[in-house]
Tab-separated table of C-alpha atoms and ligand atoms in Angstrom:
chain	number	residue	atom	x	y	z
M	18	MET	CA	10.762	14.005	-11.004
M	19	ALA	CA	14.397	15.081	-10.783
M	20	PRO	CA	16.926	13.242	-8.582
M	21	GLY	CA	17.012	14.861	-5.135
M	22	CYS	CA	13.268	15.362	-4.996
M	23	LYS	CA	11.723	15.369	-1.554
M	24	VAL	CA	10.056	12.329	-0.008
M	25	ALA	CA	8.529	12.606	3.480
M	26	VAL	CA	7.760	9.459	5.477
M	27	ILE	CA	5.432	10.218	8.393
M	28	GLY	CA	5.583	7.683	11.230
M	29	SER	CA	9.076	6.608	10.254
M	30	ALA	CA	10.338	5.948	13.766
M	31	GLY	CA	8.044	2.906	13.614
M	32	ASN	CA	8.453	-0.513	12.016
M	33	VAL	CA	6.728	0.199	8.714
M	34	GLY	CA	8.031	3.729	8.146
M	35	ALA	CA	11.634	2.754	8.908
M	36	SER	CA	11.293	-0.305	6.647
M	37	VAL	CA	9.990	1.873	3.795
M	38	VAL	CA	12.996	4.174	4.220
M	39	PHE	CA	15.405	1.228	4.418
M	40	SER	CA	13.999	-0.217	1.172
M	41	LEU	CA	14.043	3.212	-0.462
M	42	VAL	CA	17.695	3.926	0.360
M	43	ASN	CA	18.555	0.664	-1.377
M	44	THR	CA	17.139	1.965	-4.655
M	45	THR	CA	19.407	3.818	-7.049
M	46	TYR	CA	17.492	7.044	-7.683
M	47	PRO	CA	18.692	9.365	-4.911
M	48	ALA	CA	16.055	11.361	-3.050
M	49	ASP	CA	15.998	13.775	-0.138
M	50	ILE	CA	14.203	11.624	2.453
M	51	MET	CA	12.585	13.390	5.407
M	52	MET	CA	11.701	11.230	8.392
M	53	VAL	CA	8.902	12.556	10.632
M	54	ASP	CA	7.455	11.088	13.828
M	55	VAL	CA	5.984	12.271	17.141
M	56	ASN	CA	8.665	10.174	18.819
M	57	GLN	CA	11.463	12.608	18.093
M	58	ARG	CA	14.211	10.813	19.956
M	59	LEU	CA	13.538	7.525	18.181
M	60	VAL	CA	13.145	9.077	14.729
M	61	ARG	CA	16.452	10.907	15.190
M	62	GLY	CA	18.162	7.601	15.898
M	63	GLN	CA	16.441	5.891	12.974
M	64	ALA	CA	17.440	8.714	10.608
M	65	MET	CA	21.084	8.558	11.705
M	66	ASP	CA	21.150	4.781	11.292
M	67	LEU	CA	19.397	4.881	7.906
M	68	ALA	CA	21.694	7.670	6.690
M	69	ASP	CA	24.536	5.235	7.378
M	70	ALA	CA	22.793	2.744	5.075
M	71	ALA	CA	22.387	5.341	2.309
M	72	TRP	CA	25.962	6.167	1.371
M	73	PRO	CA	26.278	3.637	-1.501
M	74	THR	CA	23.196	4.999	-3.260
M	75	GLY	CA	23.525	8.695	-2.387
M	76	HIS	CA	20.130	9.282	-0.783
M	77	ARG	CA	19.997	12.038	1.816
M	78	VAL	CA	18.223	10.942	5.028
M	79	ARG	CA	17.288	13.453	7.741
M	80	THR	CA	14.569	14.306	10.229
M	81	ALA	CA	12.009	17.013	9.507
M	82	ASN	CA	8.839	18.488	10.978
M	83	LEU	CA	5.332	18.208	9.549
M	84	LYS	CA	5.438	21.700	8.039
M	85	GLU	CA	8.496	20.822	5.917
M	86	ALA	CA	6.980	17.449	5.061
M	87	GLY	CA	3.900	19.226	3.671
M	88	GLN	CA	6.080	20.660	0.895
M	89	ALA	CA	7.467	17.260	-0.202
M	90	ASP	CA	6.885	15.881	-3.699
M	91	LEU	CA	5.807	12.540	-2.239
M	92	ILE	CA	4.278	12.166	1.235
M	93	ILE	CA	4.100	8.606	2.574
M	94	ILE	CA	1.940	8.080	5.680
M	95	THR	CA	2.760	5.081	7.867
M	96	ALA	CA	1.887	6.597	11.265
M	97	GLY	CA	-0.688	4.977	13.442
M	98	ALA	CA	-1.702	2.111	15.644
M	99	ARG	CA	-1.064	-1.414	14.435
M	100	GLN	CA	-3.067	-4.600	15.040
M	101	GLN	CA	-2.576	-6.686	18.124
M	102	PRO	CA	-2.668	-10.480	17.628
M	103	GLY	CA	-6.158	-11.480	16.459
M	104	GLU	CA	-7.308	-7.861	15.954
M	105	LEU	CA	-8.934	-6.871	12.621
M	106	ARG	CA	-7.601	-3.908	10.617
M	107	ASP	CA	-11.057	-2.294	10.953
M	108	GLY	CA	-10.506	-2.085	14.706
M	109	LEU	CA	-7.787	0.538	14.085
M	110	LEU	CA	-10.020	2.939	12.195
M	111	ASP	CA	-11.119	5.346	14.943
M	112	ARG	CA	-7.626	5.641	16.441
M	113	ASN	CA	-5.907	6.023	13.082
M	114	TYR	CA	-8.474	8.526	11.824
M	115	GLU	CA	-7.563	10.815	14.756
M	116	ILE	CA	-3.832	10.403	14.047
M	117	LEU	CA	-4.293	10.970	10.302
M	118	HIS	CA	-6.418	14.068	10.919
M	119	SER	CA	-3.797	15.626	13.182
M	120	ILE	CA	-0.979	14.797	10.730
M	121	LEU	CA	-2.813	16.304	7.751
M	122	SER	CA	-3.568	19.461	9.776
M	123	GLY	CA	0.131	19.710	10.659
M	124	LEU	CA	1.197	19.335	7.013
M	125	LYS	CA	-0.848	22.343	5.872
M	126	PRO	CA	-0.462	24.040	3.473
M	127	VAL	CA	0.105	20.831	1.509
M	128	ASN	CA	2.100	21.200	-1.728
M	129	PRO	CA	-0.706	21.191	-4.354
M	130	ASN	CA	1.422	18.967	-6.615
M	131	ALA	CA	2.279	16.439	-3.899
M	132	VAL	CA	1.436	12.773	-4.294
M	133	VAL	CA	0.194	11.180	-1.054
M	134	LEU	CA	0.768	7.451	-0.517
M	135	MET	CA	-1.254	6.010	2.362
M	136	ILE	CA	-0.016	2.860	4.119
M	137	SER	CA	-1.519	2.988	7.652
M	138	ASN	CA	-4.486	0.677	8.194
M	139	PRO	CA	-7.261	0.238	7.363
M	140	VAL	CA	-5.534	1.561	4.277
M	141	ASP	CA	-8.430	1.608	1.787
M	142	VAL	CA	-10.660	3.639	4.122
M	143	LEU	CA	-7.895	6.014	5.252
M	144	THR	CA	-6.896	6.725	1.634
M	145	GLY	CA	-10.348	8.130	0.819
M	146	ILE	CA	-10.347	10.108	4.051
M	147	ALA	CA	-6.878	11.544	3.283
M	148	GLN	CA	-8.061	12.654	-0.159
M	149	ASN	CA	-11.117	14.287	1.348
M	150	ILE	CA	-9.195	16.160	4.058
M	151	THR	CA	-6.349	17.360	1.795
M	152	GLY	CA	-8.652	18.270	-1.091
M	153	LEU	CA	-5.926	17.080	-3.489
M	154	PRO	CA	-7.086	15.605	-6.812
M	155	LYS	CA	-8.109	11.938	-6.416
M	156	SER	CA	-5.339	10.877	-8.792
M	157	GLN	CA	-2.724	12.293	-6.397
M	158	VAL	CA	-3.864	10.306	-3.351
M	159	PHE	CA	-3.582	6.537	-3.387
M	160	GLY	CA	-2.861	3.697	-0.979
M	161	SER	CA	-0.644	0.621	-0.995
M	162	GLY	CA	-3.884	-1.391	-1.092
M	163	THR	CA	-3.521	-5.022	-2.146
M	164	LEU	CA	0.022	-4.744	-3.529
M	165	LEU	CA	1.381	-6.639	-0.527
M	166	ASP	CA	-1.338	-9.313	-0.799
M	167	SER	CA	-0.643	-9.653	-4.534
M	168	GLY	CA	3.043	-10.175	-3.724
M	169	ARG	CA	2.115	-12.873	-1.223
M	170	LEU	CA	-0.033	-14.533	-3.875
M	171	ARG	CA	2.757	-14.363	-6.457
M	172	ASN	CA	5.120	-16.028	-3.972
M	173	TYR	CA	2.639	-18.882	-3.602
M	174	LEU	CA	2.053	-19.300	-7.349
M	175	ALA	CA	5.763	-18.999	-8.188
M	176	LYS	CA	6.488	-21.975	-5.945
M	177	LEU	CA	3.530	-23.960	-7.289
M	178	ILE	CA	4.216	-23.400	-11.000
M	179	ASN	CA	7.984	-22.877	-10.817
M	180	VAL	CA	8.160	-19.529	-12.598
M	181	ARG	CA	9.523	-16.276	-11.276
M	182	GLN	CA	7.125	-14.062	-9.267
M	183	THR	CA	7.576	-11.082	-11.612
M	184	SER	CA	6.385	-13.154	-14.587
M	185	ILE	CA	3.030	-13.800	-12.925
M	186	HIS	CA	0.165	-11.388	-13.567
M	187	CYS	CA	-2.440	-12.121	-10.951
M	188	HIS	CA	-3.932	-9.546	-8.588
M	189	VAL	CA	-5.546	-9.609	-5.187
M	190	LEU	CA	-8.445	-7.177	-5.478
M	191	GLY	CA	-11.014	-5.265	-3.441
M	192	GLU	CA	-9.783	-4.493	0.041
M	193	HIS	CA	-6.484	-4.851	1.881
M	194	GLY	CA	-8.536	-6.641	4.495
M	195	ASP	CA	-10.848	-9.530	5.074
M	196	SER	CA	-13.055	-8.981	1.997
M	197	GLN	CA	-10.091	-9.252	-0.395
M	198	PHE	CA	-10.298	-11.802	-3.207
M	199	VAL	CA	-8.175	-13.060	-6.097
M	200	GLY	CA	-8.929	-12.024	-9.677
M	201	TRP	CA	-8.461	-15.590	-10.940
M	202	SER	CA	-10.323	-15.074	-14.218
M	203	SER	CA	-7.840	-12.418	-15.441
M	204	ALA	CA	-4.709	-14.205	-14.178
M	205	ARG	CA	-2.011	-14.946	-16.770
M	206	ILE	CA	1.545	-16.257	-16.858
M	207	GLY	CA	3.406	-15.350	-20.043
M	208	GLY	CA	0.068	-14.580	-21.674
M	209	VAL	CA	-1.261	-18.078	-20.870
M	210	LYS	CA	-4.385	-18.271	-18.693
M	211	LEU	CA	-3.432	-19.364	-15.182
M	212	ASP	CA	-6.127	-22.045	-15.215
M	213	GLN	CA	-4.441	-23.736	-18.185
M	214	PHE	CA	-1.411	-24.706	-16.084
M	215	PRO	CA	-1.745	-28.359	-14.992
M	216	GLU	CA	-0.635	-27.460	-11.440
M	217	MET	CA	-3.821	-25.372	-11.071
M	218	GLN	CA	-6.106	-28.378	-11.642
M	219	THR	CA	-5.607	-29.819	-8.174
M	220	ILE	CA	-5.471	-26.704	-6.020
M	221	ASP	CA	-8.174	-25.348	-3.740
M	222	LYS	CA	-8.553	-21.707	-4.775
M	223	ALA	CA	-10.737	-20.797	-1.812
M	224	LYS	CA	-8.054	-22.090	0.557
M	225	ILE	CA	-5.305	-20.091	-1.190
M	226	GLU	CA	-7.430	-16.959	-1.013
M	227	HIS	CA	-8.054	-17.556	2.675
M	228	ASP	CA	-4.369	-18.273	3.427
M	229	ILE	CA	-3.206	-15.123	1.620
M	230	ALA	CA	-5.705	-13.015	3.569
M	231	ARG	CA	-4.576	-14.691	6.820
M	232	THR	CA	-0.836	-14.100	6.265
M	233	ALA	CA	-0.736	-10.812	8.203
M	234	TYR	CA	-2.515	-12.389	11.180
M	235	ASP	CA	-0.037	-15.271	11.256
M	236	ILE	CA	2.992	-12.945	11.124
M	237	ILE	CA	1.529	-10.684	13.823
M	238	GLU	CA	0.824	-13.724	15.994
M	239	ALA	CA	4.447	-14.845	15.619
M	240	LYS	CA	6.391	-11.552	15.819
M	241	GLY	CA	3.942	-8.774	16.727
M	242	ALA	CA	3.985	-6.824	13.449
M	243	THR	CA	4.587	-7.039	9.699
M	244	TYR	CA	6.903	-4.526	8.065
M	245	TYR	CA	9.549	-5.786	5.621
M	246	GLY	CA	7.006	-6.803	2.966
M	247	VAL	CA	5.132	-3.536	3.070
M	248	GLY	CA	8.453	-1.678	3.307
M	249	VAL	CA	9.384	-3.052	-0.110
M	250	CYS	CA	5.898	-2.215	-1.465
M	251	GLY	CA	6.285	1.385	-0.240
M	252	ALA	CA	9.657	1.715	-1.962
M	253	ILE	CA	8.344	0.139	-5.196
M	254	LEU	CA	5.457	2.611	-5.327
M	255	ALA	CA	7.683	5.544	-4.368
M	256	THR	CA	10.071	4.629	-7.193
M	257	SER	CA	7.194	4.422	-9.697
M	258	VAL	CA	6.253	7.996	-8.707
M	259	LEU	CA	9.764	9.449	-8.451
M	260	GLN	CA	10.866	7.969	-11.772
M	261	ASN	CA	7.522	8.355	-13.568
M	262	GLN	CA	7.716	4.653	-14.380
M	263	HIS	CA	4.118	3.923	-15.420
M	264	ASP	CA	4.253	0.582	-13.604
M	265	ILE	CA	1.015	-1.354	-13.160
M	266	ARG	CA	0.380	-2.254	-9.516
M	267	SER	CA	-2.671	-3.275	-7.500
M	268	VAL	CA	-3.210	-0.255	-5.273
M	269	CYS	CA	-6.057	1.480	-3.534
M	270	CYS	CA	-7.206	4.153	-5.974
M	271	HIS	CA	-10.371	6.001	-6.886
M	272	SER	CA	-12.358	4.090	-9.492
M	273	THR	CA	-15.172	5.796	-11.371
M	274	LYS	CA	-16.509	2.386	-12.369
M	275	TRP	CA	-16.941	1.328	-8.735
M	276	GLY	CA	-17.708	4.841	-7.451
M	277	GLY	CA	-15.103	4.995	-4.716
M	278	TYR	CA	-11.684	3.985	-3.448
M	279	VAL	CA	-10.910	0.293	-3.882
M	280	SER	CA	-7.862	-1.882	-4.590
M	281	THR	CA	-7.450	-2.651	-8.273
M	282	PRO	CA	-4.555	-2.455	-10.783
M	283	ALA	CA	-3.565	1.049	-11.851
M	284	VAL	CA	-0.775	2.767	-13.764
M	285	ILE	CA	1.495	4.736	-11.393
M	286	CYS	CA	3.364	7.820	-12.619
M	287	SER	CA	4.862	11.040	-11.230
M	288	ARG	CA	1.385	12.541	-10.800
M	289	GLY	CA	0.162	9.518	-8.828
M	290	ILE	CA	-2.464	7.455	-10.620
M	291	ASP	CA	-2.245	7.878	-14.371
M	292	ARG	CA	-5.047	5.429	-15.142
M	293	VAL	CA	-7.162	2.851	-13.338
M	294	LEU	CA	-7.407	-0.459	-15.191
M	295	GLU	CA	-10.761	-2.180	-15.217
M	296	LEU	CA	-10.295	-5.943	-15.250
M	297	ASP	CA	-12.859	-8.219	-16.849
M	298	LEU	CA	-14.316	-9.853	-13.752
M	299	ASP	CA	-16.594	-12.877	-13.842
M	300	ASN	CA	-19.942	-12.792	-12.005
M	301	GLU	CA	-18.621	-14.122	-8.715
M	302	GLU	CA	-15.675	-11.713	-8.741
M	303	THR	CA	-17.989	-8.816	-9.585
M	304	GLU	CA	-20.091	-9.625	-6.527
M	305	LYS	CA	-16.985	-9.768	-4.361
M	306	MET	CA	-15.796	-6.435	-5.738
M	307	GLU	CA	-19.174	-4.841	-5.034
M	308	HIS	CA	-19.063	-6.193	-1.502
M	309	ALA	CA	-15.545	-4.795	-0.920
M	310	VAL	CA	-16.501	-1.395	-2.340
M	311	GLU	CA	-19.601	-1.251	-0.109
M	312	ARG	CA	-17.553	-2.150	2.970
M	313	ILE	CA	-14.949	0.544	2.234
M	314	LYS	CA	-17.590	3.153	1.394
M	315	GLY	CA	-19.641	2.318	4.482
M	316	GLN	CA	-16.695	2.892	6.789
M	317	THR	CA	-15.460	5.975	4.934
M	318	LYS	CA	-18.930	7.571	5.187
M	319	ARG	CA	-18.578	7.802	8.971
M	320	PHE	CA	-15.807	10.400	8.486
M	321	VAL	CA	-16.514	11.985	5.095
M	322	GLU	CA	-19.661	13.898	4.101
D	412	NAI	N1	-0.959	-1.281	4.248
D	412	NAI	C1	-0.222	-2.332	4.599
D	412	NAI	O1	-0.006	-3.253	3.777
D	412	NAI	C2	0.338	-2.405	5.980
D	412	NAI	C3	0.000	-1.446	6.895
D	412	NAI	N2	0.496	-1.495	8.167
D	412	NAI	C4	0.049	-0.433	9.063
D	412	NAI	O2	1.081	0.535	9.237
D	412	NAI	C5	0.854	1.248	10.454
D	412	NAI	C6	2.148	1.371	11.254
D	412	NAI	O3	2.544	0.105	11.734
D	412	NAI	P1	3.934	-0.069	12.532
D	412	NAI	O4	4.970	0.744	11.879
D	412	NAI	O5	4.145	-1.513	12.736
D	412	NAI	O6	3.564	0.602	13.925
D	412	NAI	P2	4.602	1.260	14.943
D	412	NAI	O7	3.884	1.396	16.232
D	412	NAI	O8	5.900	0.528	14.913
D	412	NAI	O9	4.847	2.710	14.306
D	412	NAI	C7	3.884	3.696	14.236
D	412	NAI	C8	4.601	5.028	14.339
D	412	NAI	O10	3.646	6.077	14.160
D	412	NAI	C9	4.068	7.139	14.997
D	412	NAI	N3	2.989	8.098	15.192
D	412	NAI	C10	1.848	7.938	15.900
D	412	NAI	N4	1.117	9.082	15.865
D	412	NAI	C11	1.814	9.964	15.099
D	412	NAI	C12	1.588	11.303	14.686
D	412	NAI	N5	0.504	11.982	15.063
D	412	NAI	N6	2.524	11.905	13.908
D	412	NAI	C13	3.648	11.244	13.540
D	412	NAI	N7	3.922	9.976	13.902
D	412	NAI	C14	3.006	9.343	14.675
D	412	NAI	C15	4.502	6.447	16.278
D	412	NAI	O11	5.299	7.293	17.106
D	412	NAI	C16	5.262	5.252	15.712
D	412	NAI	O12	6.634	5.541	15.558
D	412	NAI	C17	-0.262	0.486	11.170
D	412	NAI	O13	-1.497	1.132	10.970
D	412	NAI	C18	-0.261	-0.870	10.486
D	412	NAI	O14	-1.483	-1.540	10.583
D	412	NAI	C19	1.359	-2.464	8.565
D	412	NAI	C20	1.753	-3.442	7.688
D	412	NAI	C21	1.234	-3.529	6.334
D	413	PYR	C1	-0.514	-5.678	8.737
D	413	PYR	C2	-0.946	-5.767	7.341
D	413	PYR	O1	-1.820	-5.043	6.916
D	413	PYR	C3	-0.354	-6.762	6.479
D	413	PYR	O2	0.772	-7.238	6.715
D	413	PYR	O3	-1.016	-7.162	5.510
């Protein structure tokens, strides 16, 4: 996409939306960023503040309404209720379905070439619902999925093995939720199997998996919400789309192999998902993947024929 292309962030008066915009204005490929929220006073203030942060990189930041946002090249949805301490992401589904439905109605007619990036929770379920309501091709609608969890995992492994996070290829898979799991069998560092590193011999994989999945709960318990981490994930994915980068990220995308939306590595380009990668999973991981897919499908079915 050309510099100056339009990115709409819906829900950007809130923690996550504003953090996505803040991360995005710190990237060097200038876009026309439209901030949309039902809280018009707050979003106006956020847009003015974030425009002040954008002068070194040349992004344009302004408020817009849903109709204008519907014509954007990239539409990022962060609007919705967030978890209270101890609350599961699933508990947000009914409330956030209503919000998503009203937003997608307000966006109409949606630019047929738009890419939609879903971030509101439960993200894997809402991504499938967003695709169904917009009628856009499945490749053009994807969610941030387990990218944040995979980043959390890389942080842990980087400290353990003393290599940089970006040199670690290890994905959290399945669901950005409680059924997530780590694809240990496909994990590599510099082409070497993760299990071959001596530091891996003494660690408790089940505990790491559990701690990664618990991270959001711990942050919410301590400060009420999580937003900087996902803000960076939103900007990374937006940049992959805007610059047609063909980056591989674990995101929530439609997989023909699994027959539905699920979090797995995919190639991200200006049209959204260029290709879904199918990892070689071992038997235990395959069972976990099937379980995650069934959970996501089961919840999606309540809202999609
Ligand atoms: N996928 C991920 O990795 C993550 C997802 N999240 C999710 O992101 C969502 C937002 O979280 P926060 O920003 O912390 O919440 P927040 O309460 O700070 O912000 C939500 C914003 O949505 C707006 N909003 C509500 N209904 C709207 C509508 N119909 N149209 C436009 N705007 C509307 C609100 O006015 C508010 O500004 C939650 O669902 C949360 O669970 C949060 C962190 C990570
Ligand atoms: C809130 C949330 O989904 C997270 O930080 O993982």
